[in-house]
mmCIF file of C-alpha atoms in Angstrom:
data_model
loop_
_atom_site.group_PDB
_atom_site.id
_atom_site.type_symbol
_atom_site.label_atom_id
_atom_site.label_comp_id
_atom_site.label_asym_id
_atom_site.label_seq_id
_atom_site.Cartn_x
_atom_site.Cartn_y
_atom_site.Cartn_z
ATOM 1 C CA MET A 635 18.097 -2.681 0.028
ATOM 2 C CA ASN A 636 19.195 0.853 0.426
ATOM 3 C CA ILE A 637 16.109 3.043 1.033
ATOM 4 C CA GLN A 638 18.127 6.107 0.337
ATOM 5 C CA LYS A 639 18.092 5.110 -3.303
ATOM 6 C CA ALA A 640 14.445 5.957 -3.722
ATOM 7 C CA ASN A 641 13.145 7.852 -6.777
ATOM 8 C CA LEU A 642 9.828 8.661 -8.288
ATOM 9 C CA ILE A 643 9.978 7.055 -11.725
ATOM 10 C CA MET A 644 6.452 7.392 -12.944
ATOM 11 C CA THR A 645 3.301 9.466 -12.527
ATOM 12 C CA ALA A 646 0.622 8.033 -14.831
ATOM 13 C CA GLY A 647 -2.727 9.732 -15.177
ATOM 14 C CA LEU A 648 -3.754 7.848 -18.415
ATOM 15 C CA PRO A 649 -3.959 4.042 -18.837
ATOM 16 C CA LYS A 650 -1.706 4.230 -21.858
ATOM 17 C CA GLN A 651 1.076 5.653 -19.767
ATOM 18 C CA LEU A 652 1.349 2.603 -17.566
ATOM 19 C CA PRO A 653 2.985 -0.122 -19.729
ATOM 20 C CA GLY A 654 6.677 -0.129 -20.295
ATOM 21 C CA ILE A 655 7.707 2.037 -17.361
ATOM 22 C CA MET A 656 8.013 -0.604 -14.535
ATOM 23 C CA ARG A 657 10.318 -3.619 -15.206
ATOM 24 C CA PRO A 658 8.149 -6.661 -14.791
ATOM 25 C CA GLU A 659 10.867 -8.634 -12.962
ATOM 26 C CA ILE A 660 10.973 -6.168 -10.059
ATOM 27 C CA PRO A 661 8.461 -6.983 -7.356
ATOM 28 C CA GLN A 662 5.731 -4.378 -6.640
ATOM 29 C CA VAL A 663 4.095 -3.325 -3.401
ATOM 30 C CA ALA A 664 0.929 -1.442 -4.335
ATOM 31 C CA MET A 665 -0.957 0.700 -1.781
ATOM 32 C CA CYS A 666 -4.654 1.027 -2.082
ATOM 33 C CA GLY A 667 -7.183 2.893 0.077
ATOM 34 C CA ARG A 668 -9.714 5.672 0.126
ATOM 35 C CA SER A 669 -8.646 9.299 -0.462
ATOM 36 C CA ASN A 670 -7.039 10.906 2.586
ATOM 37 C CA VAL A 671 -6.239 7.609 4.196
ATOM 38 C CA GLY A 672 -2.510 8.503 4.410
ATOM 39 C CA LYS A 673 -0.766 6.651 1.532
ATOM 40 C CA SER A 674 1.694 9.491 0.731
ATOM 41 C CA SER A 675 2.408 9.996 4.391
ATOM 42 C CA LEU A 676 3.084 6.221 4.786
ATOM 43 C CA ILE A 677 5.503 6.290 1.795
ATOM 44 C CA ASN A 678 7.462 9.299 3.207
ATOM 45 C CA LYS A 679 7.725 7.623 6.578
ATOM 46 C CA MET A 680 8.733 4.288 5.245
ATOM 47 C CA LEU A 681 11.490 5.913 3.142
ATOM 48 C CA ASN A 682 12.480 8.350 5.813
ATOM 49 C CA ARG A 683 11.666 11.392 3.558
ATOM 50 C CA LYS A 684 9.647 14.407 4.129
ATOM 51 C CA LYS A 685 8.370 15.305 0.665
ATOM 52 C CA LEU A 686 9.242 12.439 -1.751
ATOM 53 C CA ALA A 687 5.463 11.664 -1.964
ATOM 54 C CA ARG A 688 3.410 14.759 -2.172
ATOM 55 C CA VAL A 689 0.595 14.951 0.330
ATOM 56 C CA SER A 690 -2.463 16.589 -1.356
ATOM 57 C CA ALA A 691 -4.191 19.296 0.585
ATOM 58 C CA GLU A 692 -7.459 18.337 -1.103
ATOM 59 C CA PRO A 693 -8.394 14.617 -1.007
ATOM 60 C CA GLY A 694 -9.450 13.111 -4.280
ATOM 61 C CA LYS A 695 -7.952 15.984 -6.394
ATOM 62 C CA THR A 696 -5.298 13.908 -8.118
ATOM 63 C CA ILE A 697 -5.950 10.688 -10.072
ATOM 64 C CA THR A 698 -2.620 9.280 -10.903
ATOM 65 C CA VAL A 699 -0.569 6.010 -10.321
ATOM 66 C CA ASN A 700 2.778 6.991 -8.767
ATOM 67 C CA CYS A 701 5.634 4.513 -8.839
ATOM 68 C CA TYR A 702 8.798 4.713 -6.661
ATOM 69 C CA ASP A 703 11.871 2.700 -7.432
ATOM 70 C CA ILE A 704 13.621 1.607 -4.279
ATOM 71 C CA ASP A 705 17.270 0.599 -5.024
ATOM 72 C CA SER A 706 16.088 -1.292 -8.212
ATOM 73 C CA THR A 707 14.919 -3.956 -5.777
ATOM 74 C CA VAL A 708 11.216 -3.245 -5.300
ATOM 75 C CA TYR A 709 8.672 -0.683 -6.569
ATOM 76 C CA LEU A 710 6.265 1.158 -4.223
ATOM 77 C CA VAL A 711 3.142 1.946 -6.094
ATOM 78 C CA ASP A 712 0.762 4.610 -4.886
ATOM 79 C CA LEU A 713 -2.684 3.913 -6.340
ATOM 80 C CA PRO A 714 -5.090 6.843 -6.548
ATOM 81 C CA GLY A 715 -7.486 6.984 -3.682
ATOM 82 C CA TYR A 716 -11.135 5.954 -4.000
ATOM 83 C CA GLY A 717 -14.414 6.903 -2.376
ATOM 84 C CA TYR A 718 -14.181 10.671 -2.463
ATOM 85 C CA ALA A 719 -17.792 11.843 -2.492
ATOM 86 C CA LYS A 720 -17.248 15.096 -4.462
ATOM 87 C CA ARG A 721 -15.556 13.335 -7.388
ATOM 88 C CA SER A 722 -17.633 13.638 -10.585
ATOM 89 C CA PHE A 723 -18.847 10.602 -12.619
ATOM 90 C CA SER A 724 -16.228 11.315 -15.305
ATOM 91 C CA GLU A 725 -13.462 11.374 -12.669
ATOM 92 C CA ARG A 726 -14.720 8.057 -11.214
ATOM 93 C CA GLU A 727 -14.677 6.561 -14.667
ATOM 94 C CA LYS A 728 -11.131 7.785 -15.172
ATOM 95 C CA TRP A 729 -10.145 6.293 -11.830
ATOM 96 C CA LYS A 730 -11.666 2.947 -12.783
ATOM 97 C CA LYS A 731 -9.981 2.772 -16.220
ATOM 98 C CA LEU A 732 -6.620 3.593 -14.734
ATOM 99 C CA ILE A 733 -6.911 1.103 -11.981
ATOM 100 C CA ASP A 734 -8.128 -1.637 -14.407
ATOM 101 C CA LYS A 735 -5.146 -0.939 -16.620
ATOM 102 C CA TYR A 736 -2.771 -1.245 -13.708
ATOM 103 C CA PHE A 737 -4.196 -4.625 -12.652
ATOM 104 C CA GLU A 738 -3.700 -5.762 -16.271
ATOM 105 C CA THR A 739 0.030 -4.887 -16.485
ATOM 106 C CA PRO A 740 2.480 -7.687 -15.641
ATOM 107 C CA GLY A 741 4.365 -8.031 -12.388
ATOM 108 C CA GLU A 742 4.478 -9.870 -9.057
ATOM 109 C CA ARG A 743 2.587 -7.780 -6.445
ATOM 110 C CA LEU A 744 1.766 -7.502 -2.844
ATOM 111 C CA TYR A 745 -1.026 -5.152 -1.907
ATOM 112 C CA LEU A 746 -1.245 -2.975 1.203
ATOM 113 C CA GLN A 747 -4.902 -2.178 1.918
ATOM 114 C CA LEU A 748 -4.865 1.094 3.963
ATOM 115 C CA VAL A 749 -7.710 1.601 6.377
ATOM 116 C CA ASP A 750 -8.164 4.619 8.658
ATOM 117 C CA LEU A 751 -8.074 3.097 12.151
ATOM 118 C CA LYS A 752 -10.466 5.788 13.520
ATOM 119 C CA VAL A 753 -12.966 5.362 10.715
ATOM 120 C CA GLY A 754 -12.689 1.471 10.214
ATOM 121 C CA LEU A 755 -13.706 -0.321 7.049
ATOM 122 C CA THR A 756 -15.921 1.709 4.784
ATOM 123 C CA LYS A 757 -18.104 0.144 2.049
ATOM 124 C CA ASP A 758 -15.451 1.179 -0.487
ATOM 125 C CA ASP A 759 -12.772 -0.535 1.622
ATOM 126 C CA GLU A 760 -14.956 -3.664 1.798
ATOM 127 C CA ALA A 761 -15.325 -3.615 -1.955
ATOM 128 C CA MET A 762 -11.594 -3.405 -2.508
ATOM 129 C CA VAL A 763 -10.864 -6.195 0.021
ATOM 130 C CA ASN A 764 -13.437 -8.353 -1.559
ATOM 131 C CA PHE A 765 -11.814 -7.844 -4.953
ATOM 132 C CA LEU A 766 -8.404 -8.727 -3.559
ATOM 133 C CA VAL A 767 -9.785 -11.900 -1.884
ATOM 134 C CA ASN A 768 -11.834 -12.946 -4.981
ATOM 135 C CA GLU A 769 -8.744 -12.565 -7.200
ATOM 136 C CA ASP A 770 -6.607 -14.434 -4.733
ATOM 137 C CA LEU A 771 -4.158 -11.488 -4.484
ATOM 138 C CA PRO A 772 -1.750 -11.334 -1.542
ATOM 139 C CA PHE A 773 -2.396 -8.381 0.682
ATOM 140 C CA ALA A 774 -1.881 -7.008 4.232
ATOM 141 C CA VAL A 775 -4.219 -4.530 6.020
ATOM 142 C CA VAL A 776 -2.434 -1.333 7.342
ATOM 143 C CA CYS A 777 -4.481 0.603 9.820
ATOM 144 C CA THR A 778 -3.218 4.235 9.535
ATOM 145 C CA LYS A 779 -3.378 7.108 11.943
ATOM 146 C CA ALA A 780 -3.017 4.847 14.906
ATOM 147 C CA ASP A 781 -1.673 7.738 17.063
ATOM 148 C CA LYS A 782 -5.017 9.501 16.705
ATOM 149 C CA LEU A 783 -6.832 7.162 19.081
ATOM 150 C CA ASN A 784 -6.613 6.554 22.860
ATOM 151 C CA LYS A 785 -5.498 3.077 24.011
ATOM 152 C CA THR A 786 -9.131 1.837 24.590
ATOM 153 C CA ASN A 787 -10.411 2.911 21.188
ATOM 154 C CA ARG A 788 -7.317 1.784 19.486
ATOM 155 C CA ILE A 789 -7.660 -1.835 20.796
ATOM 156 C CA LYS A 790 -11.358 -1.842 20.084
ATOM 157 C CA ASN A 791 -11.053 -0.604 16.557
ATOM 158 C CA LEU A 792 -8.103 -2.922 15.729
ATOM 159 C CA GLU A 793 -10.141 -5.896 16.910
ATOM 160 C CA ALA A 794 -13.175 -4.761 14.895
ATOM 161 C CA ILE A 795 -11.053 -4.694 11.715
ATOM 162 C CA ARG A 796 -9.401 -8.055 12.457
ATOM 163 C CA ASN A 797 -12.830 -9.628 13.084
ATOM 164 C CA HIS A 798 -14.593 -8.007 10.187
ATOM 165 C CA PRO A 799 -16.209 -10.526 7.926
ATOM 166 C CA ALA A 800 -14.494 -9.173 4.811
ATOM 167 C CA ILE A 801 -10.957 -9.754 6.317
ATOM 168 C CA PRO A 802 -9.637 -13.238 6.073
ATOM 169 C CA GLU A 803 -8.495 -14.790 9.386
ATOM 170 C CA ASP A 804 -4.916 -15.190 8.093
ATOM 171 C CA ALA A 805 -4.515 -11.595 6.927
ATOM 172 C CA GLU A 806 -1.864 -9.470 8.435
ATOM 173 C CA VAL A 807 -3.395 -6.483 10.224
ATOM 174 C CA ILE A 808 -0.763 -3.790 11.159
ATOM 175 C CA ALA A 809 -1.212 -0.658 13.206
ATOM 176 C CA PHE A 810 0.612 2.232 11.639
ATOM 177 C CA SER A 811 1.453 5.818 12.351
ATOM 178 C CA SER A 812 3.338 8.269 10.116
ATOM 179 C CA GLU A 813 3.839 10.574 13.186
ATOM 180 C CA THR A 814 5.461 8.036 15.564
ATOM 181 C CA GLY A 815 6.813 5.431 13.053
ATOM 182 C CA GLU A 816 4.830 2.605 14.551
ATOM 183 C CA GLY A 817 4.529 -0.226 12.155
ATOM 184 C CA VAL A 818 7.461 0.816 9.900
ATOM 185 C CA ASP A 819 9.727 -2.082 10.907
ATOM 186 C CA VAL A 820 6.863 -4.652 10.609
ATOM 187 C CA LEU A 821 5.972 -3.412 7.058
ATOM 188 C CA TRP A 822 9.568 -3.592 5.908
ATOM 189 C CA GLU A 823 9.806 -7.077 7.271
ATOM 190 C CA ILE A 824 6.718 -8.077 5.297
ATOM 191 C CA ILE A 825 8.040 -6.353 2.213
ATOM 192 C CA ASN A 826 11.499 -7.960 2.429
ATOM 193 C CA GLU A 827 9.991 -11.387 2.855
ATOM 194 C CA PHE A 828 7.785 -10.813 -0.214
ATOM 195 C CA VAL A 829 10.802 -9.661 -2.257
ATOM 196 C CA ASP A 830 12.809 -12.623 -1.141
ATOM 197 C CA PHE A 831 9.952 -14.952 -2.074
ATOM 198 C CA VAL A 832 9.622 -13.407 -5.544
ATOM 199 C CA ASN A 833 13.319 -13.756 -6.062
ATOM 200 C CA GLY A 834 13.394 -17.284 -4.815
ATOM 201 C CA VAL A 835 15.660 -16.524 -1.867
ATOM 202 C CA PRO A 836 15.445 -19.238 0.819
ATOM 203 C CA MET A 837 15.210 -18.281 4.373
ATOM 204 C CA ASP A 838 17.327 -19.991 6.979
ATOM 205 C CA GLU A 839 14.817 -21.374 9.515
ATOM 206 C CA GLU A 840 17.360 -21.029 12.302
ATOM 207 C CA GLN A 841 17.764 -17.262 11.697
ATOM 208 C CA THR A 842 15.444 -14.346 12.198
ATOM 209 C CA PRO A 843 14.283 -12.233 9.304
ATOM 210 C CA GLU A 844 16.493 -9.471 10.530
ATOM 211 C CA GLN A 845 19.525 -11.790 10.435
ATOM 212 C CA ASN A 846 18.620 -12.955 6.960
ATOM 213 C CA GLU A 847 18.210 -9.404 5.840
ATOM 214 C CA ALA A 848 21.684 -8.415 6.999
ATOM 215 C CA LYS A 849 23.277 -11.150 4.785
#
């Protein structure tokens, strides 16, 4: 796919705005995580853009589902962050209704569960992971801000997340940095494999994912 052909096609702040925008036959990669975990920065790095996804100066301020069309091949969906302590009850209810509506809309989805590598899994992260597991939804764990830790703490924190009781043993756990670009190639490999799977594209066992991607 051509990542230069990336456009924001939807910003939905109300549940009624969600249906009918995204074509159900196009696979979706949805990003979930707490406020300020780095979803917008991840999108910008993945698409080699600086400001396609707006990085909020105040975490938890915006409650919207943002959808990016990548070459009419896959949607990247930025779900509103959770767990912001200063958010009012009414705002939390708005978040819940919007998220619930998103999960009800049709589409084949892969979820990227973003976790701040320095912070580790919060209780809100655990709740989200438990939901994904209980609903049997495919997901990978993306550990953001990997460049903020020294080598010792990075290894220790990655192992703590991999061995956390909430994380299935077969779950992909990827270290990611929007500063250095670490993890970008791995994430695109996972996304391309997911898109091929949804589209029923067989992979030649004798070739690498990169070779198949180049066909």
